[in-house]
Short mmCIF file of C-alpha atoms in Angstrom, two decimals:
data_model
loop_
_atom_site.label_atom_id
_atom_site.label_comp_id
_atom_site.label_asym_id
_atom_site.label_seq_id
_atom_site.Cartn_x
_atom_site.Cartn_y
_atom_site.Cartn_z
CA MET R 232 22.66 8.77 -31.04
CA LEU R 233 19.12 9.37 -32.24
CA PRO R 234 16.45 7.53 -30.15
CA TRP R 235 15.22 5.47 -33.09
CA LYS R 236 18.73 4.20 -33.76
CA ARG R 237 18.93 2.79 -30.22
CA LEU R 238 15.88 0.66 -31.05
CA LEU R 239 17.34 -1.00 -34.12
CA GLY R 240 19.41 -3.52 -32.17
CA PRO R 241 16.49 -4.90 -30.12
CA LEU R 242 14.24 -4.89 -33.17
CA ALA R 243 16.81 -6.87 -35.11
CA ALA R 244 16.96 -9.36 -32.25
CA VAL R 245 13.18 -9.85 -32.36
CA LEU R 246 13.23 -10.40 -36.11
CA LEU R 247 16.21 -12.77 -35.93
CA THR R 248 14.38 -14.79 -33.29
CA ALA R 249 11.38 -15.09 -35.57
CA ALA R 250 13.56 -16.00 -38.53
CA ALA R 251 15.35 -18.68 -36.53
CA LEU R 252 12.05 -20.25 -35.57
CA VAL R 253 10.92 -20.64 -39.18
CA ALA R 254 14.27 -22.14 -40.20
CA PRO R 255 14.37 -25.94 -40.66
CA ALA R 256 14.43 -27.71 -37.33
CA GLY R 257 17.74 -29.18 -36.25
CA ALA R 258 18.40 -32.34 -34.32
CA ALA R 259 17.91 -30.79 -30.88
CA HIS R 260 15.32 -32.35 -28.61
CA ALA R 261 13.93 -31.22 -25.29
CA ALA R 262 15.50 -33.08 -22.41
CA ASP R 263 13.36 -34.75 -19.81
CA PRO R 264 12.53 -32.12 -17.18
CA PRO R 265 14.18 -32.47 -13.79
CA ASP R 266 12.23 -33.43 -10.71
CA ARG R 267 10.28 -30.26 -10.14
CA GLY R 268 9.05 -30.86 -6.65
CA TRP R 269 5.60 -29.78 -7.81
CA ASN R 270 2.96 -31.10 -10.24
CA ASP R 271 2.14 -33.74 -7.64
CA TYR R 272 -1.24 -35.10 -8.68
CA SER R 273 -1.63 -36.89 -5.37
CA CYS R 274 -1.63 -33.52 -3.55
CA ARG R 275 -4.89 -32.66 -1.83
CA PRO R 276 -5.59 -28.98 -1.06
CA SER R 277 -5.85 -28.21 2.64
CA ALA R 278 -8.45 -26.22 4.52
CA ALA R 279 -5.90 -23.40 4.75
CA HIS R 280 -5.25 -23.44 0.98
CA PRO R 281 -8.34 -25.06 -0.54
CA ARG R 282 -7.56 -24.43 -4.22
CA PRO R 283 -4.73 -25.70 -6.42
CA VAL R 284 -2.45 -23.07 -7.94
CA VAL R 285 -1.69 -23.27 -11.66
CA LEU R 286 1.43 -21.43 -12.82
CA VAL R 287 1.42 -20.12 -16.40
CA HIS R 288 4.80 -19.25 -17.93
CA GLY R 289 5.46 -16.40 -20.34
CA THR R 290 6.62 -16.12 -23.95
CA LEU R 291 9.82 -18.12 -24.56
CA GLY R 292 9.35 -19.70 -21.12
CA ASN R 293 8.56 -23.22 -19.96
CA SER R 294 6.93 -25.03 -17.08
CA VAL R 295 10.18 -25.60 -15.18
CA ASP R 296 12.60 -22.70 -15.61
CA ASN R 297 9.96 -20.01 -15.15
CA TRP R 298 9.01 -21.34 -11.71
CA LEU R 299 12.19 -22.55 -10.02
CA GLY R 300 11.74 -19.76 -7.47
CA LEU R 301 8.00 -19.28 -7.02
CA ALA R 302 6.81 -22.90 -7.23
CA PRO R 303 8.90 -24.12 -4.25
CA TYR R 304 8.03 -20.92 -2.35
CA LEU R 305 4.31 -21.71 -2.66
CA LYS R 306 4.70 -25.46 -2.19
CA ASN R 307 6.61 -24.90 1.04
CA ARG R 308 3.68 -22.81 2.26
CA GLY R 309 1.22 -25.64 1.80
CA TYR R 310 -0.21 -25.05 -1.67
CA CYS R 311 -0.77 -27.74 -4.28
CA VAL R 312 1.18 -26.29 -7.21
CA TYR R 313 1.05 -27.17 -10.91
CA SER R 314 2.58 -25.79 -14.09
CA LEU R 315 2.13 -26.49 -17.78
CA ASP R 316 3.91 -25.99 -21.08
CA TYR R 317 1.76 -24.31 -23.72
CA GLY R 318 2.12 -22.64 -27.09
CA ARG R 319 4.74 -25.02 -28.41
CA ILE R 320 6.02 -24.73 -31.97
CA ASP R 321 7.25 -27.85 -33.77
CA GLY R 322 11.01 -28.16 -33.76
CA VAL R 323 11.54 -25.59 -31.01
CA PRO R 324 12.57 -27.23 -27.73
CA PHE R 325 12.62 -25.57 -24.33
CA PHE R 326 11.09 -22.25 -25.45
CA HIS R 327 7.29 -22.22 -25.46
CA GLY R 328 4.47 -19.70 -25.35
CA LEU R 329 4.97 -18.90 -29.05
CA GLY R 330 1.74 -20.22 -30.57
CA PRO R 331 -1.48 -18.22 -31.04
CA VAL R 332 -2.94 -16.98 -27.76
CA GLU R 333 -6.37 -18.48 -28.54
CA LYS R 334 -4.87 -21.96 -28.93
CA SER R 335 -2.75 -21.54 -25.81
CA ALA R 336 -5.89 -20.63 -23.86
CA GLU R 337 -7.46 -23.88 -25.02
CA GLU R 338 -4.42 -25.76 -23.70
CA LEU R 339 -4.75 -23.94 -20.38
CA SER R 340 -8.43 -24.86 -20.22
CA ALA R 341 -7.66 -28.55 -20.64
CA PHE R 342 -4.88 -28.38 -18.05
CA VAL R 343 -7.07 -26.67 -15.46
CA ASP R 344 -9.71 -29.35 -15.98
CA LYS R 345 -7.04 -32.01 -15.41
CA VAL R 346 -5.88 -30.36 -12.19
CA LEU R 347 -9.40 -29.87 -10.87
CA ALA R 348 -10.25 -33.52 -11.56
CA ALA R 349 -7.09 -34.73 -9.84
CA THR R 350 -7.52 -32.56 -6.76
CA GLY R 351 -11.29 -32.92 -6.48
CA THR R 352 -11.78 -29.15 -6.35
CA ALA R 353 -14.23 -26.89 -8.15
CA GLU R 354 -11.90 -23.91 -8.64
CA ALA R 355 -8.24 -23.12 -9.14
CA ASP R 356 -6.12 -20.02 -8.72
CA LEU R 357 -3.92 -18.93 -11.63
CA VAL R 358 -0.57 -17.14 -11.43
CA GLY R 359 1.06 -16.09 -14.68
CA HIS R 360 4.11 -14.16 -15.82
CA SER R 361 4.06 -11.83 -18.87
CA GLN R 362 1.94 -13.53 -21.55
CA GLY R 363 1.02 -16.04 -18.85
CA GLY R 364 -0.73 -13.25 -16.94
CA MET R 365 -2.68 -12.07 -19.98
CA MET R 366 -3.51 -15.29 -21.87
CA PRO R 367 -5.63 -16.73 -19.02
CA ARG R 368 -7.97 -13.77 -19.43
CA TYR R 369 -8.93 -15.20 -22.84
CA TYR R 370 -9.73 -18.48 -21.10
CA LEU R 371 -11.80 -16.67 -18.48
CA LYS R 372 -13.71 -14.54 -20.97
CA PHE R 373 -14.27 -16.83 -23.95
CA LEU R 374 -13.72 -20.46 -22.86
CA GLY R 375 -15.79 -20.76 -19.69
CA GLY R 376 -12.89 -20.37 -17.31
CA ALA R 377 -14.63 -17.83 -15.08
CA GLY R 378 -16.63 -20.61 -13.42
CA LYS R 379 -13.46 -22.59 -12.64
CA VAL R 380 -11.11 -19.85 -11.43
CA ASN R 381 -11.20 -17.94 -8.17
CA ALA R 382 -8.27 -15.57 -8.73
CA LEU R 383 -5.81 -14.55 -11.44
CA VAL R 384 -2.48 -13.04 -10.42
CA GLY R 385 -0.56 -11.45 -13.29
CA ILE R 386 3.16 -10.75 -12.84
CA ALA R 387 4.22 -8.15 -15.42
CA PRO R 388 1.32 -9.22 -17.65
CA SER R 389 0.87 -8.04 -21.24
CA ASN R 390 -2.77 -7.14 -20.61
CA HIS R 391 -2.96 -4.27 -23.08
CA GLY R 392 -0.01 -5.24 -25.22
CA THR R 393 3.40 -3.71 -25.50
CA THR R 394 5.19 -1.12 -27.57
CA MET R 395 8.52 -2.71 -26.54
CA LEU R 396 9.95 0.76 -25.87
CA GLY R 397 8.68 1.93 -29.25
CA LEU R 398 9.92 -1.04 -31.28
CA THR R 399 6.48 -1.86 -32.63
CA ALA R 400 6.24 1.58 -34.21
CA LEU R 401 9.21 0.64 -36.38
CA LEU R 402 7.71 -2.56 -37.81
CA PRO R 403 6.05 -0.83 -40.80
CA TYR R 404 9.48 0.41 -41.88
CA PHE R 405 10.80 -3.16 -42.23
CA PRO R 406 8.97 -4.80 -45.18
CA GLY R 407 7.71 -8.24 -44.25
CA ALA R 408 8.54 -7.89 -40.56
CA GLU R 409 4.95 -8.05 -39.34
CA ASP R 410 4.20 -11.02 -41.61
CA LEU R 411 7.26 -12.81 -40.25
CA LEU R 412 6.14 -12.26 -36.68
CA HIS R 413 2.66 -13.59 -37.40
CA GLU R 414 4.02 -16.63 -39.23
CA ALA R 415 6.86 -17.60 -36.90
CA THR R 416 5.78 -16.35 -33.49
CA PRO R 417 2.02 -15.69 -33.42
CA ALA R 418 2.08 -14.99 -29.68
CA LEU R 419 4.49 -12.08 -30.18
CA ALA R 420 2.21 -10.60 -32.82
CA ASP R 421 -0.81 -11.10 -30.54
CA GLN R 422 0.92 -9.09 -27.79
CA ILE R 423 1.67 -6.00 -29.85
CA ALA R 424 -0.40 -3.09 -28.54
CA GLY R 425 -3.51 -2.72 -30.68
CA SER R 426 -3.46 -6.27 -32.06
CA ASP R 427 -6.73 -7.89 -33.13
CA LEU R 428 -6.42 -10.38 -30.28
CA LEU R 429 -6.04 -7.72 -27.61
CA THR R 430 -8.79 -5.58 -29.10
CA ARG R 431 -11.22 -8.49 -28.78
CA LEU R 432 -9.95 -9.46 -25.35
CA ASN R 433 -10.36 -6.00 -23.85
CA ALA R 434 -13.60 -5.03 -25.60
CA GLY R 435 -16.39 -4.51 -23.11
CA GLY R 436 -14.10 -4.36 -20.08
CA ASP R 437 -10.95 -5.95 -18.73
CA THR R 438 -12.52 -8.34 -16.24
CA VAL R 439 -15.26 -10.92 -15.88
CA PRO R 440 -17.54 -11.28 -12.84
CA GLY R 441 -16.61 -13.71 -10.10
CA VAL R 442 -12.83 -13.60 -10.49
CA ARG R 443 -10.40 -11.63 -8.31
CA TYR R 444 -7.56 -9.98 -10.22
CA THR R 445 -4.13 -8.87 -9.02
CA VAL R 446 -1.51 -7.24 -11.25
CA ILE R 447 2.07 -6.90 -10.00
CA ALA R 448 4.21 -4.57 -12.12
CA THR R 449 7.65 -2.97 -12.00
CA LYS R 450 8.48 0.46 -13.32
CA TYR R 451 11.75 -0.96 -14.65
CA ASP R 452 9.97 -3.27 -17.11
CA GLN R 453 11.57 -2.99 -20.56
CA VAL R 454 9.51 -5.67 -22.27
CA VAL R 455 5.85 -4.87 -21.53
CA THR R 456 5.86 -1.12 -22.01
CA PRO R 457 4.64 1.26 -20.86
CA TYR R 458 4.40 -0.61 -17.57
CA ARG R 459 1.05 0.98 -16.71
CA SER R 460 -0.44 -0.84 -19.70
CA GLN R 461 -0.26 -3.95 -17.54
CA TYR R 462 -2.89 -2.61 -15.14
CA LEU R 463 -6.51 -3.73 -15.29
CA SER R 464 -9.67 -1.74 -14.70
CA GLY R 465 -12.82 -3.13 -13.15
CA PRO R 466 -14.27 -4.57 -9.96
CA ASP R 467 -12.19 -6.95 -7.84
CA VAL R 468 -8.93 -5.60 -9.27
CA ARG R 469 -5.79 -4.70 -7.34
CA ASN R 470 -2.94 -3.13 -9.30
CA VAL R 471 0.39 -3.19 -7.44
CA LEU R 472 3.62 -1.40 -8.35
CA LEU R 473 6.60 -3.22 -6.90
CA GLN R 474 8.41 0.02 -6.07
CA ASP R 475 5.45 1.23 -3.97
CA LEU R 476 6.10 -1.78 -1.74
CA CYS R 477 9.89 -1.59 -1.75
CA PRO R 478 11.38 1.52 -3.40
CA VAL R 479 14.85 -0.01 -3.72
CA ASP R 480 13.61 -3.05 -5.66
CA LEU R 481 15.22 -2.83 -9.13
CA SER R 482 13.65 -5.94 -10.67
CA GLU R 483 12.88 -5.76 -14.37
CA HIS R 484 10.61 -7.92 -16.53
CA LEU R 485 12.34 -11.25 -15.96
CA ALA R 486 13.51 -10.87 -12.37
CA ILE R 487 10.07 -9.84 -11.11
CA GLY R 488 8.75 -13.30 -11.95
CA LEU R 489 11.83 -15.46 -11.56
CA THR R 490 13.55 -14.40 -8.35
CA ASP R 491 11.88 -11.43 -6.68
CA ARG R 492 10.83 -12.31 -3.14
CA ILE R 493 8.78 -9.14 -2.79
CA THR R 494 6.71 -10.40 -5.70
CA PHE R 495 6.48 -13.86 -4.16
CA HIS R 496 5.17 -12.43 -0.89
CA GLU R 497 2.58 -10.37 -2.75
CA VAL R 498 1.49 -13.44 -4.74
CA ASN R 499 0.95 -15.29 -1.47
CA ASN R 500 -1.13 -12.37 -0.20
CA ALA R 501 -3.24 -12.41 -3.36
CA LEU R 502 -3.86 -16.15 -3.06
CA ASP R 503 -4.74 -15.92 0.66
CA PRO R 504 -6.05 -12.40 1.27
CA ALA R 505 -7.66 -13.36 4.57
CA HIS R 506 -4.17 -13.86 6.04
CA ALA R 507 -2.28 -11.20 4.05
CA THR R 508 0.57 -9.39 5.76
CA PRO R 509 2.20 -6.10 4.69
CA THR R 510 4.67 -6.47 1.83
CA THR R 511 7.80 -4.40 2.43
CA CYS R 512 11.50 -4.59 1.60
CA ALA R 513 11.84 -6.88 4.61
CA SER R 514 9.56 -9.41 2.90
CA ALA R 515 12.52 -10.41 0.74
CA MET R 516 14.01 -12.04 3.81
CA LYS R 517 10.99 -14.27 4.52
#
């Protein structure tokens, strides 16, 4: 089979998702979230972990499902942990992170302010998966977030966009496809490599002064491609490839953020570098 033919199925799935989201909304409603065990606004950061941690889900994610692994992992280690839903589209329950990145960054800004006020702290640390690792950079660069954030940890972040294994190169061959993406799922359009949003975000450098950056990537990522596009350049940046830490780790784009204990250990190191310990295959057992 020719390579471009192998891409038609995934491309069709992307377009069908967009089409479904512009269809008339049905009667479905989001259920009340379960008891998360985090988002405790009475939590007070300790001397060991003096900043609250805000978790930022990815495209088609939400504040609960994205963090059923990492949030308890951090909470059990003494962090005050919070998560938000952002980028909602009317009539679409459960699946968020679909609205324009600029608007989502405004939502993040308001949420960080809420967390800082509740915890009585001046700065937070941010941990995001996929779009959730990239979108906060808009907040840091354009919305004054740099003065309120100590560190940003991106797990498989879409920092320089994605080709989705070449899918984006096919969009011009499907009349109306790009317009549909922009209309129905602005966040997907914003994350295409070379988009206007990403061009503005990365102009003049990837980072802003005063914030520590960590990127955790996997070479098996099939969503944000090529995986090296996730890396950042600049001072106070650490780019980590999961397979350099544990060569037998086969996590792809979703597993790296949802269940991968190697990733979790490296996130903990990034949040508390003064007490970091080596991340190896054995870290999955801790």
